[in-house]
């Protein structure tokens, strides 16, 4: 199949490109590298060095003999996106290309705006481009389990049968998302469902849990094929963060009570889930939802697993309870269904101490690159103006010693965001680059 991976330069997108290419699909990438730019904005960096997209593609072609096409541009630019879709003629689009950090979306007004414009407009553009130029193409959209929140009843896969005043209907499952980022996914879901209903498009909305891990069978073939690995307080996700914290002898940062329960999956299962969705498309006009995770854990259970595994390796890991920067339920019921991908043939890689052990080994190789100053979570959900940029202690000390006025961290963030926003609003040349 011809598959266009939007966001194909990201943590999940790049290994997905290689996974699909290795399994016989002809793959194209769309990306505008905004994620790399946001690292510059935040003063963060992938623990594992990542190579430019051209190098990644050339290395993959050299190793696999498979060609990959690339379209560099912003999907909020409708003309660019349309040209890319018309040129590539995909049978399926995998849409990973969004701003994906909940903390980033909660920094301030500017960042909430950027997140929702980038995500909602990007997805709406895809829907219009598909309707006008590729109506049979299957849109595989990455949503999030966080769309549902943590209700006190079982979470179904997208829809729930409700009986009300003597009548019954199957309706979209209620959504109670926990950040402006998670809200952007809810808005996307509504737009996609509507486009399937009124235009007869077909789509799979993959409500994915938190992904952990860094290696897939393809990323390990050459260091130039590695994918990014975030551990800082803005981009790092919980288990990946705990593993880095253990390696650098930083306490494992459990927020609040630590009983927050989430769905989790191994990065290798993400690859397979998306492939299964592509291989088993819905009918035209059908909008379906799969809950894409394999196991549920509380964040304290994960910390305990990392602590025990680290101890066996002689790492003196300890757990601390930090004041929760987020507004979320810290003790709650959680039971989310996740059978539809299993029914299609998913064989989960469950989380074991062996996997954590291998993550700790991999992270140890890059221990010297950890920027300790980026570990704290700067973004407080209760505030509307949070700092966004981490400043290395050495630079801070040098500037203080020199009597220089430190730029406001918030200001630095806004400069880059304003630039990106301007790019989005102004770039209307529609060229495929
Ligand atoms: P990522 O930030 O590493 O990758 C996203 C990619 O999309 C980046 O390369 C970025 O440059 C690109 N992009 C963003 N906006 C774009 C635009 N307007 N035009 C073109 N390219 C654009 O994120 P990730 O962790 O790989 O996540 C990918 C998707 O999966 C996201 O939609 C995210 O919400 C979802 N997801 C991720 C996780 C997780 O744990 N990482 C869990 C659930 C869902
Ligand atoms: N947490 C800690 N300690 C930390 C970091 C996080 O206890 O050091 C807690 C958080 O408070 C939260 C849970 O861990 O309760 C998950 O946080 P996270 O940062 O790992 O994940 P989240 O912000 O929910 O976002 C990530 C991805 C996002 C994706 C989402 C899937 O960044 O793109 O959509 O996971 S889900 O959580 O299912 O919505």
Coordinates of C-alpha atoms and ligand atoms in Angstrom, one line a residue:
X1 CA 0.0 0.0 0.0
X2 CA 1.1 3.6 -0.4
X3 CA 1.1 5.2 3.0
X4 CA 1.8 8.8 3.8
X5 CA 3.0 9.3 7.4
X6 CA 2.4 12.8 8.6
X7 CA 4.8 13.6 11.5
X8 CA 7.2 11.1 10.1
X9 CA 10.2 12.8 11.7
X10 CA 8.9 12.3 15.3
X11 CA 9.4 9.9 18.1
X12 CA 6.7 7.5 16.8
X13 CA 6.5 8.6 13.2
X14 CA 10.1 7.9 12.2
X15 CA 10.1 4.2 13.4
X16 CA 6.6 3.8 11.9
X17 CA 8.0 4.9 8.5
X18 CA 10.7 2.2 8.7
X19 CA 8.3 -0.4 10.1
X20 CA 5.9 0.1 7.2
X21 CA 8.7 0.3 4.6
X22 CA 10.2 -2.9 6.0
X23 CA 6.8 -4.7 5.7
X24 CA 6.4 -3.9 2.0
X25 CA 4.6 -0.6 2.0
X26 CA 5.7 2.4 -0.2
X27 CA 6.0 5.2 2.3
X28 CA 6.1 9.0 2.1
X29 CA 6.8 11.4 5.0
X30 CA 5.2 14.8 5.7
X31 CA 6.9 16.9 8.4
X32 CA 7.8 20.5 9.1
X33 CA 10.3 19.8 11.9
X34 CA 8.4 21.9 14.3
X35 CA 9.2 19.4 17.1
X36 CA 12.9 20.1 16.5
X37 CA 12.2 23.8 16.7
X38 CA 10.2 23.4 19.9
X39 CA 13.3 21.8 21.5
X40 CA 15.2 25.0 20.7
X41 CA 12.4 27.0 22.2
X42 CA 12.3 24.9 25.4
X43 CA 16.0 24.3 25.9
X44 CA 15.4 20.6 25.7
X45 CA 17.0 17.9 23.6
X46 CA 16.5 14.2 22.8
X47 CA 18.7 12.0 25.0
X48 CA 19.7 9.9 22.0
X49 CA 21.1 12.0 19.2
X50 CA 18.8 12.2 16.2
X51 CA 20.0 12.7 12.6
X52 CA 18.4 15.1 10.0
X53 CA 15.6 13.6 8.0
X54 CA 17.7 13.5 4.8
X55 CA 20.3 11.4 6.6
X56 CA 17.7 9.1 8.1
X57 CA 16.1 8.5 4.7
X58 CA 19.4 8.0 2.9
X59 CA 20.6 5.5 5.6
X60 CA 17.3 3.6 5.4
X61 CA 17.6 3.4 1.6
X62 CA 21.2 2.2 1.9
X63 CA 20.3 -0.5 4.4
X64 CA 16.9 -1.7 3.1
X65 CA 17.1 -0.7 -0.5
X66 CA 13.6 0.9 -0.1
X67 CA 12.9 4.4 -1.2
X68 CA 11.0 6.9 0.9
X69 CA 9.5 10.1 -0.4
X70 CA 9.5 13.3 1.7
X71 CA 7.4 16.4 1.7
X72 CA 8.7 19.1 4.0
X73 CA 6.1 21.6 5.1
X74 CA 3.3 22.5 7.4
X75 CA -0.1 20.7 7.2
X76 CA -1.8 23.9 8.5
X77 CA -0.9 25.2 5.0
X78 CA -3.8 23.8 3.0
X79 CA -2.2 24.3 -0.4
X80 CA 1.0 22.5 0.7
X81 CA -0.9 19.6 2.1
X82 CA -3.2 19.3 -0.9
X83 CA -0.2 19.2 -3.3
X84 CA 1.6 16.6 -1.2
X85 CA -1.5 14.4 -1.2
X86 CA -2.1 14.8 -4.9
X87 CA 1.5 14.1 -5.7
X88 CA 1.8 11.0 -3.4
X89 CA -1.7 9.5 -4.0
X90 CA -1.8 7.6 -0.7
X91 CA -4.1 4.6 0.1
X92 CA -3.7 5.4 3.8
X93 CA -2.6 8.4 5.8
X94 CA -1.1 7.9 9.2
X95 CA -1.5 11.2 11.1
X96 CA 1.1 11.6 13.8
X97 CA 1.8 15.3 13.0
X98 CA 0.5 17.2 16.0
X99 CA 1.9 19.1 19.1
X100 CA 1.7 16.3 21.6
X101 CA 2.8 17.6 25.0
X102 CA 0.1 18.3 27.6
X103 CA 2.5 20.5 29.7
X104 CA 3.5 22.5 26.6
X105 CA -0.2 23.2 25.8
X106 CA -0.7 24.5 29.4
X107 CA 2.3 26.9 29.5
X108 CA 0.2 30.0 28.7
X109 CA -2.3 31.4 26.3
X110 CA 0.2 31.5 23.4
X111 CA 1.0 27.8 23.8
X112 CA -2.6 26.7 24.2
X113 CA -3.4 28.6 21.0
X114 CA -0.5 27.2 19.1
X115 CA -1.4 23.6 20.1
X116 CA -5.1 23.9 19.2
X117 CA -4.4 25.8 15.9
X118 CA -1.7 23.4 14.9
X119 CA -3.6 20.2 15.8
X120 CA -7.2 21.1 14.9
X121 CA -6.5 23.1 11.7
X122 CA -4.0 20.5 10.5
X123 CA -6.5 17.7 10.9
X124 CA -9.3 19.7 9.4
X125 CA -7.1 20.4 6.4
X126 CA -6.5 16.7 6.0
X127 CA -10.2 16.0 5.9
X128 CA -10.8 18.6 3.2
X129 CA -7.9 17.5 1.1
X130 CA -9.1 13.9 1.3
X131 CA -12.6 14.8 0.4
X132 CA -11.5 16.8 -2.6
X133 CA -8.6 14.7 -3.9
X134 CA -8.5 11.2 -2.3
X135 CA -11.9 10.3 -0.9
X136 CA -11.2 6.6 -0.6
X137 CA -8.0 7.0 1.3
X138 CA -8.1 5.6 4.9
X139 CA -7.2 8.2 7.6
X140 CA -5.5 6.5 10.5
X141 CA -5.4 9.3 13.2
X142 CA -3.5 9.2 16.4
X143 CA -5.8 10.2 19.2
X144 CA -5.2 9.6 22.9
X145 CA -6.7 7.7 25.8
X146 CA -6.7 11.0 27.6
X147 CA -9.7 12.1 25.6
X148 CA -11.8 10.1 28.0
X149 CA -10.4 11.3 31.3
X150 CA -10.9 9.1 34.3
X151 CA -14.7 8.5 34.7
X152 CA -16.1 6.3 37.5
X153 CA -17.4 3.7 35.0
X154 CA -15.7 1.4 32.5
X155 CA -14.3 3.2 29.4
X156 CA -15.6 1.7 26.1
X157 CA -13.9 1.8 22.7
X158 CA -15.2 5.1 21.4
X159 CA -18.9 4.5 21.8
X160 CA -21.3 3.6 24.6
X161 CA -24.9 2.3 24.5
X162 CA -27.1 4.5 26.6
X163 CA -30.6 4.0 27.8
X164 CA -32.4 7.3 28.6
X165 CA -36.1 7.8 29.5
X166 CA -37.0 4.5 27.9
X167 CA -35.1 5.0 24.7
X168 CA -31.7 3.5 23.7
X169 CA -28.9 4.8 21.4
X170 CA -25.2 4.2 20.8
X171 CA -23.4 7.5 21.3
X172 CA -19.8 8.8 21.4
X173 CA -18.3 8.0 24.8
X174 CA -18.3 11.1 27.0
X175 CA -15.0 13.0 27.0
X176 CA -13.3 14.7 30.0
X177 CA -9.8 15.5 28.8
X178 CA -7.1 16.8 31.1
X179 CA -5.3 19.5 29.2
X180 CA -5.6 21.9 26.2
X181 CA -3.6 19.3 24.3
X182 CA -5.9 16.5 25.1
X183 CA -8.8 18.8 24.3
X184 CA -7.4 19.3 20.8
X185 CA -7.7 15.6 20.2
X186 CA -11.3 15.6 21.2
X187 CA -12.0 18.4 18.8
X188 CA -10.2 16.4 16.1
X189 CA -12.3 13.3 16.9
X190 CA -15.5 15.3 16.4
X191 CA -14.4 16.8 13.1
X192 CA -13.3 13.4 11.8
X193 CA -16.5 11.6 12.8
X194 CA -18.5 14.4 11.2
X195 CA -16.5 14.2 7.9
X196 CA -17.1 10.5 7.8
X197 CA -20.8 10.9 8.3
X198 CA -21.4 13.7 5.8
X199 CA -18.7 13.1 3.2
X200 CA -18.4 9.3 3.4
X201 CA -14.7 9.4 4.3
X202 CA -13.2 6.4 6.3
X203 CA -11.1 6.8 9.4
X204 CA -9.7 4.9 12.4
X205 CA -9.2 7.0 15.5
X206 CA -6.5 5.4 17.6
X207 CA -6.9 6.4 21.2
X208 CA -3.4 5.6 22.2
X209 CA -2.1 5.3 25.8
X210 CA 1.3 6.5 27.0
X211 CA 4.1 4.9 24.9
X212 CA 7.4 3.8 26.4
X213 CA 10.6 2.4 25.0
X214 CA 13.0 3.6 22.3
X215 CA 14.1 0.6 20.2
X216 CA 12.3 -1.1 17.4
X217 CA 13.9 -3.8 15.1
X218 CA 14.7 -1.0 12.6
X219 CA 16.0 1.8 14.9
X220 CA 18.8 -0.6 16.2
X221 CA 20.2 -1.2 12.7
X222 CA 22.3 1.9 12.6
X223 CA 22.8 4.9 15.0
X224 CA 21.6 7.2 12.2
X225 CA 18.2 5.4 12.4
X226 CA 17.6 6.1 16.1
X227 CA 14.4 7.8 17.2
X228 CA 14.2 10.6 19.7
X229 CA 13.9 9.9 23.4
X230 CA 12.5 12.7 25.7
X231 CA 12.9 12.7 29.4
X232 CA 12.5 16.4 30.4
X233 CA 9.5 18.0 32.3
X234 CA 7.8 19.2 29.1
X235 CA 8.2 16.4 26.6
X236 CA 9.2 13.3 28.6
X237 CA 6.5 10.8 29.4
X238 CA 6.3 9.1 32.8
X239 CA 8.1 5.7 32.4
X240 CA 10.8 7.1 30.1
X241 CA 11.4 9.8 32.6
X242 CA 11.7 7.4 35.6
X243 CA 14.3 5.3 33.7
X244 CA 16.4 8.4 33.0
X245 CA 16.0 9.6 36.6
X246 CA 17.1 6.2 37.9
X247 CA 20.3 6.2 35.7
X248 CA 21.4 9.7 36.8
X249 CA 20.6 8.9 40.5
X250 CA 17.7 11.5 40.5
X251 CA 14.7 10.6 42.7
X252 CA 11.8 9.1 40.6
X253 CA 9.3 11.9 40.4
X254 CA 5.8 10.5 41.3
X255 CA 3.3 13.3 41.1
X256 CA 0.8 13.6 44.0
X257 CA -0.7 10.4 45.4
X258 CA 0.7 8.3 42.5
X259 CA -2.5 6.4 42.0
X260 CA -3.2 8.0 38.6
X261 CA -3.9 5.0 36.3
X262 CA -3.2 5.1 32.6
X263 CA -3.0 2.7 29.7
X264 CA 0.5 2.0 28.4
X265 CA 2.2 0.3 25.5
X266 CA 5.6 -0.6 24.1
X267 CA 6.7 1.4 21.1
X268 CA 6.9 -1.8 19.1
X269 CA 3.2 -2.4 19.7
X270 CA 2.4 1.1 18.5
X271 CA 4.1 0.2 15.2
X272 CA 2.1 -3.0 14.8
X273 CA -1.3 -1.4 15.9
X274 CA -1.0 1.2 13.2
X275 CA -0.1 -1.4 10.6
X276 CA -3.1 -3.6 11.7
X277 CA -5.4 -0.6 11.3
X278 CA -4.0 0.0 7.8
X279 CA -4.3 -3.6 6.8
X280 CA -7.9 -3.8 8.0
X281 CA -9.6 -0.6 6.7
X282 CA -13.1 0.5 7.7
X283 CA -15.8 0.8 5.1
X284 CA -16.3 4.1 3.3
X285 CA -18.3 6.4 5.6
X286 CA -17.2 4.5 8.7
X287 CA -15.6 6.2 11.7
X288 CA -14.2 3.7 14.2
X289 CA -12.3 4.0 17.4
X290 CA -9.7 1.6 18.8
X291 CA -8.3 2.0 22.3
X292 CA -4.6 1.5 21.6
X293 CA -2.8 0.3 24.8
X294 CA -1.9 -3.1 26.2
X295 CA -1.7 -2.7 30.0
X296 CA -2.9 -0.4 32.8
X297 CA -0.6 0.8 35.6
X298 CA -0.6 3.4 38.3
X299 CA 2.3 5.8 38.0
X300 CA 3.5 4.5 41.5
X301 CA 3.5 0.9 40.2
X302 CA 5.8 2.0 37.4
X303 CA 8.1 3.8 39.7
X304 CA 8.3 0.7 41.9
X305 CA 9.1 -1.5 38.9
X306 CA 11.9 0.9 37.9
X307 CA 13.2 1.2 41.4
X308 CA 13.4 -2.5 41.9
X309 CA 15.0 -3.1 38.5
X310 CA 17.5 -0.3 39.0
X311 CA 18.5 -1.7 42.5
X312 CA 19.3 -5.1 40.9
X313 CA 21.8 -3.2 38.7
X314 CA 23.3 -1.4 41.6
X315 CA 21.6 1.9 40.9
X316 CA 20.4 3.5 44.2
X317 CA 17.0 4.6 42.9
X318 CA 14.5 6.0 45.3
X319 CA 10.9 7.4 44.9
X320 CA 9.8 10.8 45.9
X321 CA 6.2 12.1 46.0
X322 CA 6.2 15.5 44.3
X323 CA 3.5 18.1 44.5
X324 CA 1.4 17.5 41.4
X325 CA 1.8 20.3 38.9
X326 CA -1.3 19.0 37.1
X327 CA -4.9 19.2 38.0
X328 CA -6.0 15.5 37.7
X329 CA -7.7 12.9 39.9
X330 CA -4.9 11.2 41.9
X331 CA -7.0 8.3 43.2
X332 CA -9.7 6.9 40.9
X333 CA -11.4 4.0 39.2
X334 CA -10.0 3.0 35.8
X335 CA -11.0 0.2 33.6
X336 CA -10.6 0.8 29.8
X337 CA -11.6 -1.7 27.2
X338 CA -9.0 -2.6 24.6
X339 CA -10.0 -5.6 22.6
X340 CA -10.4 -4.4 19.0
X341 CA -6.7 -4.4 18.1
X342 CA -6.2 -7.8 19.9
X343 CA -9.1 -9.1 17.8
X344 CA -7.2 -8.0 14.7
X345 CA -4.1 -10.0 15.8
X346 CA -2.0 -7.7 18.1
X347 CA 0.4 -9.8 20.2
X348 CA 1.4 -7.4 23.0
X349 CA 4.9 -6.9 24.3
X350 CA 4.0 -6.7 28.0
X351 CA 6.1 -4.6 30.4
X352 CA 8.7 -6.7 32.2
X353 CA 11.7 -5.9 34.3
X354 CA 13.8 -7.2 31.4
X355 CA 12.5 -4.4 29.2
X356 CA 13.1 -1.8 31.9
X357 CA 16.6 -3.3 32.4
X358 CA 17.4 -2.9 28.7
X359 CA 16.0 0.7 28.7
X360 CA 18.3 1.4 31.7
X361 CA 21.3 0.0 29.7
X362 CA 20.4 2.0 26.6
X363 CA 20.0 5.2 28.6
X364 CA 23.3 4.6 30.4
X365 CA 25.1 4.8 27.1
X366 CA 23.9 8.4 26.7
X367 CA 24.0 9.3 30.4
X368 CA 26.6 12.1 29.7
X369 CA 24.0 13.9 27.6
X370 CA 21.3 14.2 30.3
X371 CA 20.6 17.9 31.1
X372 CA 19.6 17.6 34.8
X373 CA 18.2 21.1 34.8
X374 CA 15.4 20.0 32.4
X375 CA 14.0 17.3 34.8
X376 CA 11.7 19.5 36.9
X377 CA 8.2 20.0 35.6
X378 CA 7.9 23.8 35.1
X379 CA 4.3 23.9 34.0
X380 CA 1.6 24.3 36.7
X381 CA -1.9 23.7 35.4
X382 CA -3.3 26.2 37.8
X383 CA -1.3 29.1 36.3
X384 CA -1.9 30.9 33.0
X385 CA 1.7 32.0 32.5
X386 CA 4.3 29.4 33.2
X387 CA 8.0 29.5 32.3
X388 CA 8.8 27.3 29.3
X389 CA 12.5 27.5 28.8
X390 CA 15.1 25.6 30.8
X391 CA 18.4 27.4 31.3
X392 CA 21.5 25.4 32.0
X393 CA 23.0 26.3 35.4
X394 CA 26.4 27.1 33.9
X395 CA 24.9 29.7 31.6
X396 CA 22.7 31.1 34.4
X397 CA 25.7 31.4 36.7
X398 CA 27.9 32.9 34.0
X399 CA 25.3 35.5 33.2
X400 CA 24.6 36.3 36.8
X401 CA 28.4 36.6 37.4
X402 CA 28.6 39.0 34.4
X403 CA 25.7 41.0 35.8
X404 CA 23.6 40.4 32.7
X405 CA 19.9 40.6 33.0
X406 CA 18.4 37.1 32.3
X407 CA 15.7 37.2 29.7
X408 CA 12.3 36.2 31.1
X409 CA 11.8 32.5 30.4
X410 CA 8.3 33.1 29.3
X411 CA 9.4 35.8 26.9
X412 CA 11.9 33.5 25.2
X413 CA 9.2 31.0 24.7
X414 CA 6.8 33.5 23.2
X415 CA 9.3 34.7 20.7
X416 CA 9.6 31.3 19.1
X417 CA 5.9 30.6 19.4
X418 CA 5.0 33.9 17.8
X419 CA 7.3 33.1 15.0
X420 CA 5.8 29.7 14.4
X421 CA 2.3 31.1 14.6
X422 CA 3.2 33.8 12.0
X423 CA 4.6 31.0 9.8
X424 CA 1.3 29.2 10.1
X425 CA -0.8 32.2 9.3
X426 CA 1.4 33.7 6.5
X427 CA 2.7 30.8 4.6
X428 CA 0.3 30.3 1.8
X429 CA 2.5 29.6 -1.2
X430 CA 1.5 26.0 -1.1
X431 CA 4.7 24.7 -2.6
X432 CA 5.7 21.1 -1.9
X433 CA 9.4 21.3 -0.7
Ligands
LIG1 P1 6.5 14.0 18.2 O1 6.4 15.4 18.6 O2 7.8 13.3 18.5 O3 6.2 13.9 16.6 C1 5.3 14.7 16.0 C2 5.8 15.1 14.6 O4 4.8 15.8 13.9 C3 7.1 15.9 14.7 O5 8.1 15.4 13.9 C4 6.6 17.3 14.3 O6 7.6 18.1 13.7 C5 5.5 16.9 13.3 N1 4.4 18.0 13.2 C6 3.7 18.6 14.2 N2 2.9 19.6 13.7 C7 3.1 19.5 12.4 C8 2.5 20.3 11.3 N3 1.7 21.3 11.5 N4 2.9 20.0 10.0 C9 3.8 19.0 9.8 N5 4.4 18.3 10.8 C10 4.0 18.5 12.0 O7 5.3 13.2 18.9 P2 5.1 11.6 19.1 O8 5.4 11.3 20.5 O9 5.8 10.9 18.0 O10 3.5 11.5 18.9 C11 3.0 11.4 17.6 C12 1.4 11.4 17.7 O11 1.0 10.3 18.6 C13 0.9 12.7 18.3 O12 -0.3 13.0 17.6 C14 0.6 12.3 19.7 O13 -0.5 13.1 20.2 C15 0.2 10.9 19.6 N6 0.4 10.1 20.9 C16 1.7 10.0 21.4 C17 1.9 9.3 22.6 C18 3.3 9.2 23.2 O14 3.4 8.6 24.3 N7 4.3 9.7 22.6 C19 0.8 8.7 23.2 C20 -0.5 8.8 22.6 C21 -0.6 9.5 21.5
LIG2 N1 3.6 11.8 35.9 C1 4.3 11.5 37.1 N2 5.6 11.9 37.1 C2 6.3 12.4 36.1 C3 5.6 12.6 34.9 C4 4.2 12.3 34.8 O1 3.7 11.1 38.1 O2 7.5 12.6 36.2 C5 2.2 11.4 35.8 C6 1.3 12.5 35.3 O3 0.8 13.3 36.4 C7 0.1 11.8 34.7 C8 0.8 10.5 34.1 O4 2.1 10.4 34.8 O5 -0.8 11.4 35.7 C9 1.0 10.5 32.6 O6 1.8 11.6 32.3 P1 2.7 11.6 31.0 O7 3.5 12.9 31.0 O8 3.5 10.4 30.9 O9 1.7 11.5 29.8 P2 0.6 12.6 29.3 O10 0.9 14.0 29.7 O11 -0.8 12.1 29.5 O12 0.9 12.6 27.7 C10 1.5 11.4 27.0 C11 1.9 11.9 25.6 C12 0.7 12.4 24.9 C13 -0.3 11.2 24.8 C14 -0.7 10.7 26.2 C15 -1.5 9.4 26.2 O13 2.8 13.0 25.8 O14 1.0 12.7 23.5 O15 -1.5 11.6 24.2 O16 0.6 10.4 26.9 S1 -2.7 9.4 27.5 O17 -2.0 9.7 28.8 O18 -3.3 8.1 27.5 O19 -3.6 10.4 27.2

